[in-house]
Amino acid sequence: MSDGIMSKAATMEIPISSNGDTGSLPEDDSLEQDLQQVMVSGPNLNETSIVSGGYGGTAEGIIPTGTIKGSGLHQPHPSPAVGGEEVVRGIAVEKFDIVKKWGINTYKCTKQLISERFGRGSRTVDLELETQIELLRETKRKYECVLQLARAFTNHFYSLVQTQHALGDAFADLSQKSPELQEEFGYNAETQKLLCKNGETLLGAVNFFVSSINTLVNKTMEDTLMTVKQYETARLEYDAYRTDLEELSMGPRDASTLCRLDAAQSQFQSHKDKYEKLRADVAIKLKFLEENKIKVMHKQLLLFHNAISAYFAGNQQQLEQTLKQFNIKLKTPGAEKPSWLEEQ
């Protein structure tokens, strides 16, 4: 086997053993989902473009059908009917080749996936990178939980503030209509009015916290995980074509096999390059994501702590100062919608 086949950079091939009890394998439940993922990226056979490549491919290989020329197009004076037939025939051939390539690629990847799951093959593993990826997925799940709870807090506290507002109005009305209890109703109305104002200020801070965590989880982390999915697809393709090349290398070396071996070596190298590029992309994105996460969370946790502490300590000045510190501005009175009400 050539040195190019065995070079794994920071990776290694780990055989997956099985004692025949495939029902006990922890990953079996996700096999159907993975197979569906393999089949998802079918060939694009629309009439305006032809996409070369297949499973896990991008749009880099788009060829306008207008550039496809049959031999009839080179005739000095082709008839419209003959020229049209040649174009249609050329398009049909190209689309057939696309389907054929996609089918072969899908078959190889499906075979590799099943082989890995049932312990009859090996997969390339970058232990450090895959540990970081799993940590990111776990972190995202935990942050989603925090986001859900923070939104629940916002909704519940919003209801409390609305109740305080209504209660303050009721006290103020009774203060005017109950001379004997005017003072008592009056200062209760003022208290509820102040609590309502401070509550709206707190909700402004909490909503800023929710919005920032939402961006971190559903945009920044999700963007990195999309690149991770592309990397995992490239890894499966890489191992599928590596296995194919290894099987051919162990076979007879006649003229036909040597031709297939050259083609397999070329395909293997192409998928290896794609895999290594995406592995590097994932490593870089994970690094920048971690730095961004620390920066964002340091600010947001400080904001959340200071705002909550100030509100429940009854320190209106500190609460307002917290919003100024983090450049959070509330809408002016009379606005159609409170500034702290997150767009759902």
mmCIF file of C-alpha atoms in Angstrom:
data_model
loop_
_atom_site.group_PDB
_atom_site.id
_atom_site.type_symbol
_atom_site.label_atom_id
_atom_site.label_comp_id
_atom_site.label_asym_id
_atom_site.label_seq_id
_atom_site.Cartn_x
_atom_site.Cartn_y
_atom_site.Cartn_z
ATOM 1 C CA MET A 1 0.000 0.000 0.000
ATOM 2 C CA SER A 2 1.330 3.438 -0.890
ATOM 3 C CA ASP A 3 2.497 5.914 1.735
ATOM 4 C CA GLY A 4 -0.234 8.315 0.596
ATOM 5 C CA ILE A 5 -2.895 5.869 1.663
ATOM 6 C CA MET A 6 -1.566 5.397 5.163
ATOM 7 C CA SER A 7 -0.789 9.018 6.011
ATOM 8 C CA LYS A 8 -3.378 10.231 8.500
ATOM 9 C CA ALA A 9 -1.772 13.443 9.802
ATOM 10 C CA ALA A 10 -3.255 13.773 13.294
ATOM 11 C CA THR A 11 -5.686 10.920 12.755
ATOM 12 C CA MET A 12 -5.635 7.184 13.092
ATOM 13 C CA GLU A 13 -7.775 4.330 11.898
ATOM 14 C CA ILE A 14 -9.585 2.555 14.705
ATOM 15 C CA PRO A 15 -11.100 -0.846 13.869
ATOM 16 C CA ILE A 16 -14.514 -1.398 15.406
ATOM 17 C CA SER A 17 -14.789 -4.905 16.830
ATOM 18 C CA SER A 18 -17.993 -6.839 17.336
ATOM 19 C CA ASN A 19 -18.814 -10.107 19.046
ATOM 20 C CA GLY A 20 -21.815 -10.633 16.805
ATOM 21 C CA ASP A 21 -24.324 -9.129 19.242
ATOM 22 C CA THR A 22 -25.183 -6.138 17.112
ATOM 23 C CA GLY A 23 -28.302 -5.399 19.096
ATOM 24 C CA SER A 24 -26.195 -4.178 21.993
ATOM 25 C CA LEU A 25 -24.308 -1.557 19.991
ATOM 26 C CA PRO A 26 -25.092 1.902 21.385
ATOM 27 C CA GLU A 27 -24.997 3.617 17.975
ATOM 28 C CA ASP A 28 -27.444 1.291 16.210
ATOM 29 C CA ASP A 29 -30.420 3.531 16.990
ATOM 30 C CA SER A 30 -28.960 6.296 14.841
ATOM 31 C CA LEU A 31 -28.127 4.061 11.872
ATOM 32 C CA GLU A 32 -31.410 4.806 10.099
ATOM 33 C CA GLN A 33 -30.916 8.559 10.546
ATOM 34 C CA ASP A 34 -27.383 8.343 9.181
ATOM 35 C CA LEU A 35 -28.566 6.342 6.182
ATOM 36 C CA GLN A 36 -31.221 8.971 5.535
ATOM 37 C CA GLN A 37 -28.505 11.621 5.694
ATOM 38 C CA VAL A 38 -26.468 9.678 3.137
ATOM 39 C CA MET A 39 -29.450 9.614 0.767
ATOM 40 C CA VAL A 40 -30.521 13.221 1.320
ATOM 41 C CA SER A 41 -28.149 14.970 -1.100
ATOM 42 C CA GLY A 42 -29.468 13.586 -4.353
ATOM 43 C CA PRO A 43 -28.336 14.857 -7.762
ATOM 44 C CA ASN A 44 -29.702 18.138 -9.033
ATOM 45 C CA LEU A 45 -31.429 17.389 -12.332
ATOM 46 C CA ASN A 46 -33.189 20.675 -12.995
ATOM 47 C CA GLU A 47 -33.312 21.978 -16.524
ATOM 48 C CA THR A 48 -31.133 25.030 -16.003
ATOM 49 C CA SER A 49 -28.024 23.498 -14.492
ATOM 50 C CA ILE A 50 -26.234 20.231 -13.988
ATOM 51 C CA VAL A 51 -24.431 19.644 -10.707
ATOM 52 C CA SER A 52 -21.424 17.374 -10.786
ATOM 53 C CA GLY A 53 -20.468 15.521 -7.650
ATOM 54 C CA GLY A 54 -22.823 13.802 -5.305
ATOM 55 C CA TYR A 55 -23.319 12.975 -1.683
ATOM 56 C CA GLY A 56 -22.102 15.797 0.503
ATOM 57 C CA GLY A 57 -21.141 17.861 -2.533
ATOM 58 C CA THR A 58 -21.411 21.624 -2.937
ATOM 59 C CA ALA A 59 -22.520 23.794 -5.810
ATOM 60 C CA GLU A 60 -18.979 24.256 -7.157
ATOM 61 C CA GLY A 61 -19.559 21.907 -10.102
ATOM 62 C CA ILE A 62 -22.534 23.700 -11.667
ATOM 63 C CA ILE A 63 -22.339 23.504 -15.483
ATOM 64 C CA PRO A 64 -24.876 25.533 -17.485
ATOM 65 C CA THR A 65 -26.568 23.263 -19.974
ATOM 66 C CA GLY A 66 -25.996 25.852 -22.621
ATOM 67 C CA THR A 67 -22.311 24.882 -22.681
ATOM 68 C CA ILE A 68 -23.081 21.236 -23.483
ATOM 69 C CA LYS A 69 -22.567 20.657 -27.176
ATOM 70 C CA GLY A 70 -23.255 17.549 -29.147
ATOM 71 C CA SER A 71 -21.332 16.704 -32.292
ATOM 72 C CA GLY A 72 -24.255 17.977 -34.364
ATOM 73 C CA LEU A 73 -23.647 21.510 -33.114
ATOM 74 C CA HIS A 74 -20.345 21.672 -35.006
ATOM 75 C CA GLN A 75 -21.966 21.115 -38.414
ATOM 76 C CA PRO A 76 -21.776 24.152 -40.691
ATOM 77 C CA HIS A 77 -25.543 24.296 -41.235
ATOM 78 C CA PRO A 78 -27.326 22.056 -38.698
ATOM 79 C CA SER A 79 -31.052 21.733 -39.029
ATOM 80 C CA PRO A 80 -33.022 22.965 -35.981
ATOM 81 C CA ALA A 81 -34.547 19.547 -35.377
ATOM 82 C CA VAL A 82 -31.248 17.670 -35.543
ATOM 83 C CA GLY A 83 -29.465 20.265 -33.406
ATOM 84 C CA GLY A 84 -32.236 20.132 -30.789
ATOM 85 C CA GLU A 85 -32.051 16.356 -30.662
ATOM 86 C CA GLU A 86 -28.292 16.482 -30.112
ATOM 87 C CA VAL A 87 -28.662 18.984 -27.270
ATOM 88 C CA VAL A 88 -31.363 16.886 -25.602
ATOM 89 C CA ARG A 89 -29.256 13.761 -26.048
ATOM 90 C CA GLY A 90 -26.234 15.534 -24.561
ATOM 91 C CA ILE A 91 -28.243 16.706 -21.566
ATOM 92 C CA ALA A 92 -29.643 13.213 -21.030
ATOM 93 C CA VAL A 93 -26.162 11.701 -21.101
ATOM 94 C CA GLU A 94 -24.844 14.278 -18.631
ATOM 95 C CA LYS A 95 -27.762 13.713 -16.268
ATOM 96 C CA PHE A 96 -27.299 9.964 -16.503
ATOM 97 C CA ASP A 97 -23.626 10.373 -15.577
ATOM 98 C CA ILE A 98 -24.610 12.533 -12.604
ATOM 99 C CA VAL A 99 -27.078 9.959 -11.340
ATOM 100 C CA LYS A 100 -24.544 7.198 -11.902
ATOM 101 C CA LYS A 101 -21.796 9.012 -9.982
ATOM 102 C CA TRP A 102 -24.174 9.941 -7.175
ATOM 103 C CA GLY A 103 -25.392 6.362 -6.959
ATOM 104 C CA ILE A 104 -21.869 4.953 -6.799
ATOM 105 C CA ASN A 105 -20.845 7.494 -4.171
ATOM 106 C CA THR A 106 -23.978 6.830 -2.104
ATOM 107 C CA TYR A 107 -23.438 3.082 -2.344
ATOM 108 C CA LYS A 108 -19.835 3.349 -1.165
ATOM 109 C CA CYS A 109 -20.751 5.641 1.743
ATOM 110 C CA THR A 110 -23.700 3.476 2.783
ATOM 111 C CA LYS A 111 -21.528 0.375 2.656
ATOM 112 C CA GLN A 112 -18.864 2.107 4.763
ATOM 113 C CA LEU A 113 -21.426 3.352 7.303
ATOM 114 C CA ILE A 114 -22.982 -0.088 7.759
ATOM 115 C CA SER A 115 -19.525 -1.657 7.969
ATOM 116 C CA GLU A 116 -18.549 0.741 10.756
ATOM 117 C CA ARG A 117 -21.754 0.231 12.697
ATOM 118 C CA PHE A 118 -21.591 -3.545 12.620
ATOM 119 C CA GLY A 119 -17.905 -3.865 13.399
ATOM 120 C CA ARG A 120 -16.642 -5.024 10.019
ATOM 121 C CA GLY A 121 -14.647 -1.961 9.093
ATOM 122 C CA SER A 122 -12.504 0.870 10.389
ATOM 123 C CA ARG A 123 -13.000 4.589 10.577
ATOM 124 C CA THR A 124 -10.570 7.473 10.756
ATOM 125 C CA VAL A 125 -10.691 9.167 14.150
ATOM 126 C CA ASP A 126 -9.178 12.460 15.269
ATOM 127 C CA LEU A 127 -9.588 11.925 18.992
ATOM 128 C CA GLU A 128 -8.811 15.492 20.055
ATOM 129 C CA LEU A 129 -11.108 17.081 17.472
ATOM 130 C CA GLU A 130 -13.998 14.697 18.066
ATOM 131 C CA THR A 131 -13.732 15.272 21.821
ATOM 132 C CA GLN A 132 -14.038 19.015 21.191
ATOM 133 C CA ILE A 133 -17.014 18.467 18.879
ATOM 134 C CA GLU A 134 -18.841 16.358 21.459
ATOM 135 C CA LEU A 135 -18.090 18.982 24.108
ATOM 136 C CA LEU A 136 -19.584 21.661 21.843
ATOM 137 C CA ARG A 137 -22.761 19.634 21.346
ATOM 138 C CA GLU A 138 -23.094 19.096 25.083
ATOM 139 C CA THR A 139 -22.439 22.790 25.762
ATOM 140 C CA LYS A 140 -25.082 23.766 23.203
ATOM 141 C CA ARG A 141 -27.651 21.501 24.896
ATOM 142 C CA LYS A 142 -26.928 23.080 28.282
ATOM 143 C CA TYR A 143 -27.053 26.627 26.909
ATOM 144 C CA GLU A 144 -30.377 25.826 25.223
ATOM 145 C CA CYS A 145 -31.673 24.832 28.648
ATOM 146 C CA VAL A 146 -30.483 28.150 30.139
ATOM 147 C CA LEU A 147 -32.103 29.990 27.231
ATOM 148 C CA GLN A 148 -35.404 28.200 27.776
ATOM 149 C CA LEU A 149 -35.393 28.980 31.497
ATOM 150 C CA ALA A 150 -34.444 32.625 30.934
ATOM 151 C CA ARG A 151 -37.343 32.995 28.507
ATOM 152 C CA ALA A 152 -39.671 31.386 31.038
ATOM 153 C CA PHE A 153 -38.401 33.856 33.668
ATOM 154 C CA THR A 154 -39.093 36.729 31.276
ATOM 155 C CA ASN A 155 -42.641 35.554 30.595
ATOM 156 C CA HIS A 156 -43.474 34.967 34.264
ATOM 157 C CA PHE A 157 -41.932 38.240 35.382
ATOM 158 C CA TYR A 158 -43.747 40.089 32.623
ATOM 159 C CA SER A 159 -47.030 38.745 34.019
ATOM 160 C CA LEU A 160 -46.005 39.919 37.508
ATOM 161 C CA VAL A 161 -45.222 43.425 36.261
ATOM 162 C CA GLN A 162 -48.546 43.587 34.430
ATOM 163 C CA THR A 163 -50.330 42.542 37.629
ATOM 164 C CA GLN A 164 -48.463 45.181 39.635
ATOM 165 C CA HIS A 165 -49.448 47.789 37.070
ATOM 166 C CA ALA A 166 -53.125 46.816 37.312
ATOM 167 C CA LEU A 167 -52.957 46.692 41.107
ATOM 168 C CA GLY A 168 -51.392 50.149 41.238
ATOM 169 C CA ASP A 169 -54.186 51.526 39.041
ATOM 170 C CA ALA A 170 -56.799 49.942 41.314
ATOM 171 C CA PHE A 171 -55.195 51.430 44.432
ATOM 172 C CA ALA A 172 -54.987 54.878 42.786
ATOM 173 C CA ASP A 173 -58.659 54.741 41.821
ATOM 174 C CA LEU A 174 -59.705 53.741 45.339
ATOM 175 C CA SER A 175 -57.508 56.448 46.807
ATOM 176 C CA GLN A 176 -59.594 59.070 45.001
ATOM 177 C CA LYS A 177 -62.910 57.451 45.904
ATOM 178 C CA SER A 178 -62.184 56.556 49.552
ATOM 179 C CA PRO A 179 -61.434 59.731 51.521
ATOM 180 C CA GLU A 180 -61.089 57.830 54.775
ATOM 181 C CA LEU A 181 -58.375 55.566 53.244
ATOM 182 C CA GLN A 182 -56.941 57.986 50.718
ATOM 183 C CA GLU A 183 -53.460 58.027 52.213
ATOM 184 C CA GLU A 184 -53.184 54.254 52.639
ATOM 185 C CA PHE A 185 -54.396 53.530 49.115
ATOM 186 C CA GLY A 186 -52.174 56.314 47.828
ATOM 187 C CA TYR A 187 -48.850 55.065 49.112
ATOM 188 C CA ASN A 188 -49.697 51.504 48.028
ATOM 189 C CA ALA A 189 -50.416 52.856 44.550
ATOM 190 C CA GLU A 190 -47.034 54.642 44.521
ATOM 191 C CA THR A 191 -45.237 51.509 45.712
ATOM 192 C CA GLN A 192 -46.758 49.358 42.958
ATOM 193 C CA LYS A 193 -45.962 52.065 40.408
ATOM 194 C CA LEU A 194 -42.294 52.084 41.489
ATOM 195 C CA LEU A 195 -42.112 48.286 41.492
ATOM 196 C CA CYS A 196 -43.613 48.233 38.016
ATOM 197 C CA LYS A 197 -41.040 50.726 36.740
ATOM 198 C CA ASN A 198 -38.142 48.790 38.258
ATOM 199 C CA GLY A 199 -39.621 45.545 36.919
ATOM 200 C CA GLU A 200 -39.646 46.924 33.389
ATOM 201 C CA THR A 201 -36.019 47.972 33.828
ATOM 202 C CA LEU A 202 -35.088 44.464 34.985
ATOM 203 C CA LEU A 203 -36.967 42.927 32.069
ATOM 204 C CA GLY A 204 -34.931 45.117 29.723
ATOM 205 C CA ALA A 205 -31.734 43.651 31.157
ATOM 206 C CA VAL A 206 -33.012 40.065 31.145
ATOM 207 C CA ASN A 207 -34.246 40.353 27.586
ATOM 208 C CA PHE A 208 -30.823 41.614 26.493
ATOM 209 C CA PHE A 209 -29.348 38.535 28.182
ATOM 210 C CA VAL A 210 -31.848 36.243 26.400
ATOM 211 C CA SER A 211 -31.208 37.850 23.017
ATOM 212 C CA SER A 212 -27.434 37.488 23.357
ATOM 213 C CA ILE A 213 -27.619 33.827 24.448
ATOM 214 C CA ASN A 214 -30.025 33.119 21.594
ATOM 215 C CA THR A 215 -27.533 34.556 19.093
ATOM 216 C CA LEU A 216 -24.678 32.559 20.603
ATOM 217 C CA VAL A 217 -26.600 29.265 20.594
ATOM 218 C CA ASN A 218 -28.710 29.420 17.442
ATOM 219 C CA LYS A 219 -26.377 31.352 15.177
ATOM 220 C CA THR A 220 -22.756 31.139 16.289
ATOM 221 C CA MET A 221 -22.766 27.572 17.640
ATOM 222 C CA GLU A 222 -25.133 26.358 14.934
ATOM 223 C CA ASP A 223 -22.854 27.762 12.223
ATOM 224 C CA THR A 224 -19.920 25.807 13.646
ATOM 225 C CA LEU A 225 -22.011 22.636 13.892
ATOM 226 C CA MET A 226 -22.994 22.982 10.229
ATOM 227 C CA THR A 227 -19.305 22.900 9.341
ATOM 228 C CA VAL A 228 -18.939 19.902 11.671
ATOM 229 C CA LYS A 229 -21.675 18.072 9.728
ATOM 230 C CA GLN A 230 -19.839 18.762 6.478
ATOM 231 C CA TYR A 231 -16.638 17.467 8.080
ATOM 232 C CA GLU A 232 -18.368 14.278 9.262
ATOM 233 C CA THR A 233 -19.763 13.704 5.770
ATOM 234 C CA ALA A 234 -16.289 14.213 4.271
ATOM 235 C CA ARG A 235 -14.834 11.782 6.821
ATOM 236 C CA LEU A 236 -17.312 9.087 5.815
ATOM 237 C CA GLU A 237 -16.556 9.624 2.121
ATOM 238 C CA TYR A 238 -12.822 9.611 2.797
ATOM 239 C CA ASP A 239 -13.002 6.289 4.625
ATOM 240 C CA ALA A 240 -15.307 4.811 1.986
ATOM 241 C CA TYR A 241 -12.860 5.581 -0.816
ATOM 242 C CA ARG A 242 -9.887 4.591 1.349
ATOM 243 C CA THR A 243 -11.474 1.192 1.942
ATOM 244 C CA ASP A 244 -12.233 0.856 -1.768
ATOM 245 C CA LEU A 245 -8.618 1.644 -2.652
ATOM 246 C CA GLU A 246 -7.268 -0.787 -0.067
ATOM 247 C CA GLU A 247 -9.466 -3.596 -1.395
ATOM 248 C CA LEU A 248 -8.328 -2.953 -4.956
ATOM 249 C CA SER A 249 -4.681 -2.808 -3.847
ATOM 250 C CA MET A 250 -4.940 -6.308 -2.424
ATOM 251 C CA GLY A 251 -6.383 -7.738 -5.668
ATOM 252 C CA PRO A 252 -4.668 -9.017 -8.833
ATOM 253 C CA ARG A 253 -2.583 -6.553 -10.849
ATOM 254 C CA ASP A 254 -3.832 -7.095 -14.385
ATOM 255 C CA ALA A 255 -4.329 -4.275 -16.891
ATOM 256 C CA SER A 256 -7.986 -3.767 -15.980
ATOM 257 C CA THR A 257 -7.288 -3.679 -12.250
ATOM 258 C CA LEU A 258 -4.394 -1.242 -12.679
ATOM 259 C CA CYS A 259 -6.696 1.145 -14.555
ATOM 260 C CA ARG A 260 -9.319 0.908 -11.803
ATOM 261 C CA LEU A 261 -6.576 1.308 -9.183
ATOM 262 C CA ASP A 262 -5.383 4.561 -10.769
ATOM 263 C CA ALA A 263 -8.937 5.899 -10.807
ATOM 264 C CA ALA A 264 -9.485 4.817 -7.185
ATOM 265 C CA GLN A 265 -6.217 6.484 -6.138
ATOM 266 C CA SER A 266 -7.300 9.732 -7.790
ATOM 267 C CA GLN A 267 -10.749 9.640 -6.142
ATOM 268 C CA PHE A 268 -9.208 8.777 -2.789
ATOM 269 C CA GLN A 269 -6.794 11.723 -2.978
ATOM 270 C CA SER A 270 -9.631 14.095 -3.865
ATOM 271 C CA HIS A 271 -11.715 13.001 -0.877
ATOM 272 C CA LYS A 272 -8.655 13.042 1.371
ATOM 273 C CA ASP A 273 -7.953 16.670 0.448
ATOM 274 C CA LYS A 274 -11.582 17.608 1.091
ATOM 275 C CA TYR A 275 -11.554 15.806 4.452
ATOM 276 C CA GLU A 276 -8.327 17.444 5.612
ATOM 277 C CA LYS A 277 -9.532 20.911 4.566
ATOM 278 C CA LEU A 278 -12.790 20.538 6.488
ATOM 279 C CA ARG A 279 -10.957 19.119 9.481
ATOM 280 C CA ALA A 280 -8.786 22.243 9.535
ATOM 281 C CA ASP A 281 -11.875 24.459 9.103
ATOM 282 C CA VAL A 282 -13.601 22.801 12.052
ATOM 283 C CA ALA A 283 -10.529 23.165 14.265
ATOM 284 C CA ILE A 284 -10.311 26.888 13.484
ATOM 285 C CA LYS A 285 -14.036 27.480 14.024
ATOM 286 C CA LEU A 286 -13.978 25.618 17.332
ATOM 287 C CA LYS A 287 -11.078 27.771 18.509
ATOM 288 C CA PHE A 288 -12.768 31.065 17.608
ATOM 289 C CA LEU A 289 -16.113 29.875 18.968
ATOM 290 C CA GLU A 290 -14.577 29.116 22.355
ATOM 291 C CA GLU A 291 -12.972 32.560 22.504
ATOM 292 C CA ASN A 292 -16.233 34.255 21.485
ATOM 293 C CA LYS A 293 -18.284 32.193 23.946
ATOM 294 C CA ILE A 294 -16.078 33.220 26.884
ATOM 295 C CA LYS A 295 -16.217 36.878 25.877
ATOM 296 C CA VAL A 296 -19.996 36.914 25.415
ATOM 297 C CA MET A 297 -20.816 34.927 28.543
ATOM 298 C CA HIS A 298 -18.492 36.959 30.761
ATOM 299 C CA LYS A 299 -20.449 40.090 29.837
ATOM 300 C CA GLN A 300 -23.909 38.532 29.931
ATOM 301 C CA LEU A 301 -23.482 36.720 33.261
ATOM 302 C CA LEU A 302 -22.198 39.899 34.872
ATOM 303 C CA LEU A 303 -25.198 41.804 33.514
ATOM 304 C CA PHE A 304 -27.681 39.190 34.687
ATOM 305 C CA HIS A 305 -26.186 39.011 38.179
ATOM 306 C CA ASN A 306 -25.985 42.756 38.711
ATOM 307 C CA ALA A 307 -29.489 43.430 37.401
ATOM 308 C CA ILE A 308 -31.149 40.676 39.431
ATOM 309 C CA SER A 309 -29.245 41.620 42.586
ATOM 310 C CA ALA A 310 -30.087 45.312 42.264
ATOM 311 C CA TYR A 311 -33.782 44.703 41.626
ATOM 312 C CA PHE A 312 -34.384 42.326 44.522
ATOM 313 C CA ALA A 313 -32.306 44.492 46.848
ATOM 314 C CA GLY A 314 -34.582 47.393 45.947
ATOM 315 C CA ASN A 315 -31.643 49.419 44.682
ATOM 316 C CA GLN A 316 -33.188 51.417 41.848
ATOM 317 C CA GLN A 317 -30.066 53.495 41.244
ATOM 318 C CA GLN A 318 -27.824 50.435 40.871
ATOM 319 C CA LEU A 319 -30.365 48.801 38.558
ATOM 320 C CA GLU A 320 -30.438 51.811 36.248
ATOM 321 C CA GLN A 321 -26.652 52.053 36.396
ATOM 322 C CA THR A 322 -26.366 48.419 35.283
ATOM 323 C CA LEU A 323 -28.348 49.166 32.126
ATOM 324 C CA LYS A 324 -26.164 52.190 31.408
ATOM 325 C CA GLN A 325 -23.030 50.104 31.951
ATOM 326 C CA PHE A 326 -24.107 47.630 29.270
ATOM 327 C CA ASN A 327 -25.604 50.265 26.937
ATOM 328 C CA ILE A 328 -29.154 48.912 27.217
ATOM 329 C CA LYS A 329 -31.780 51.489 26.313
ATOM 330 C CA LEU A 330 -35.480 51.174 27.094
ATOM 331 C CA LYS A 331 -38.154 52.685 24.901
ATOM 332 C CA THR A 332 -39.720 55.905 25.965
ATOM 333 C CA PRO A 333 -43.117 55.799 27.704
ATOM 334 C CA GLY A 334 -46.006 55.415 25.295
ATOM 335 C CA ALA A 335 -44.116 53.152 22.894
ATOM 336 C CA GLU A 336 -46.239 50.522 21.164
ATOM 337 C CA LYS A 337 -44.309 47.613 22.655
ATOM 338 C CA PRO A 338 -42.083 47.426 25.741
ATOM 339 C CA SER A 339 -38.390 47.320 24.791
ATOM 340 C CA TRP A 340 -37.792 44.265 26.909
ATOM 341 C CA LEU A 341 -40.380 42.069 25.171
ATOM 342 C CA GLU A 342 -38.366 39.736 22.951
ATOM 343 C CA GLU A 343 -39.531 39.166 19.408
ATOM 344 C CA GLN A 344 -40.724 35.564 19.310
#
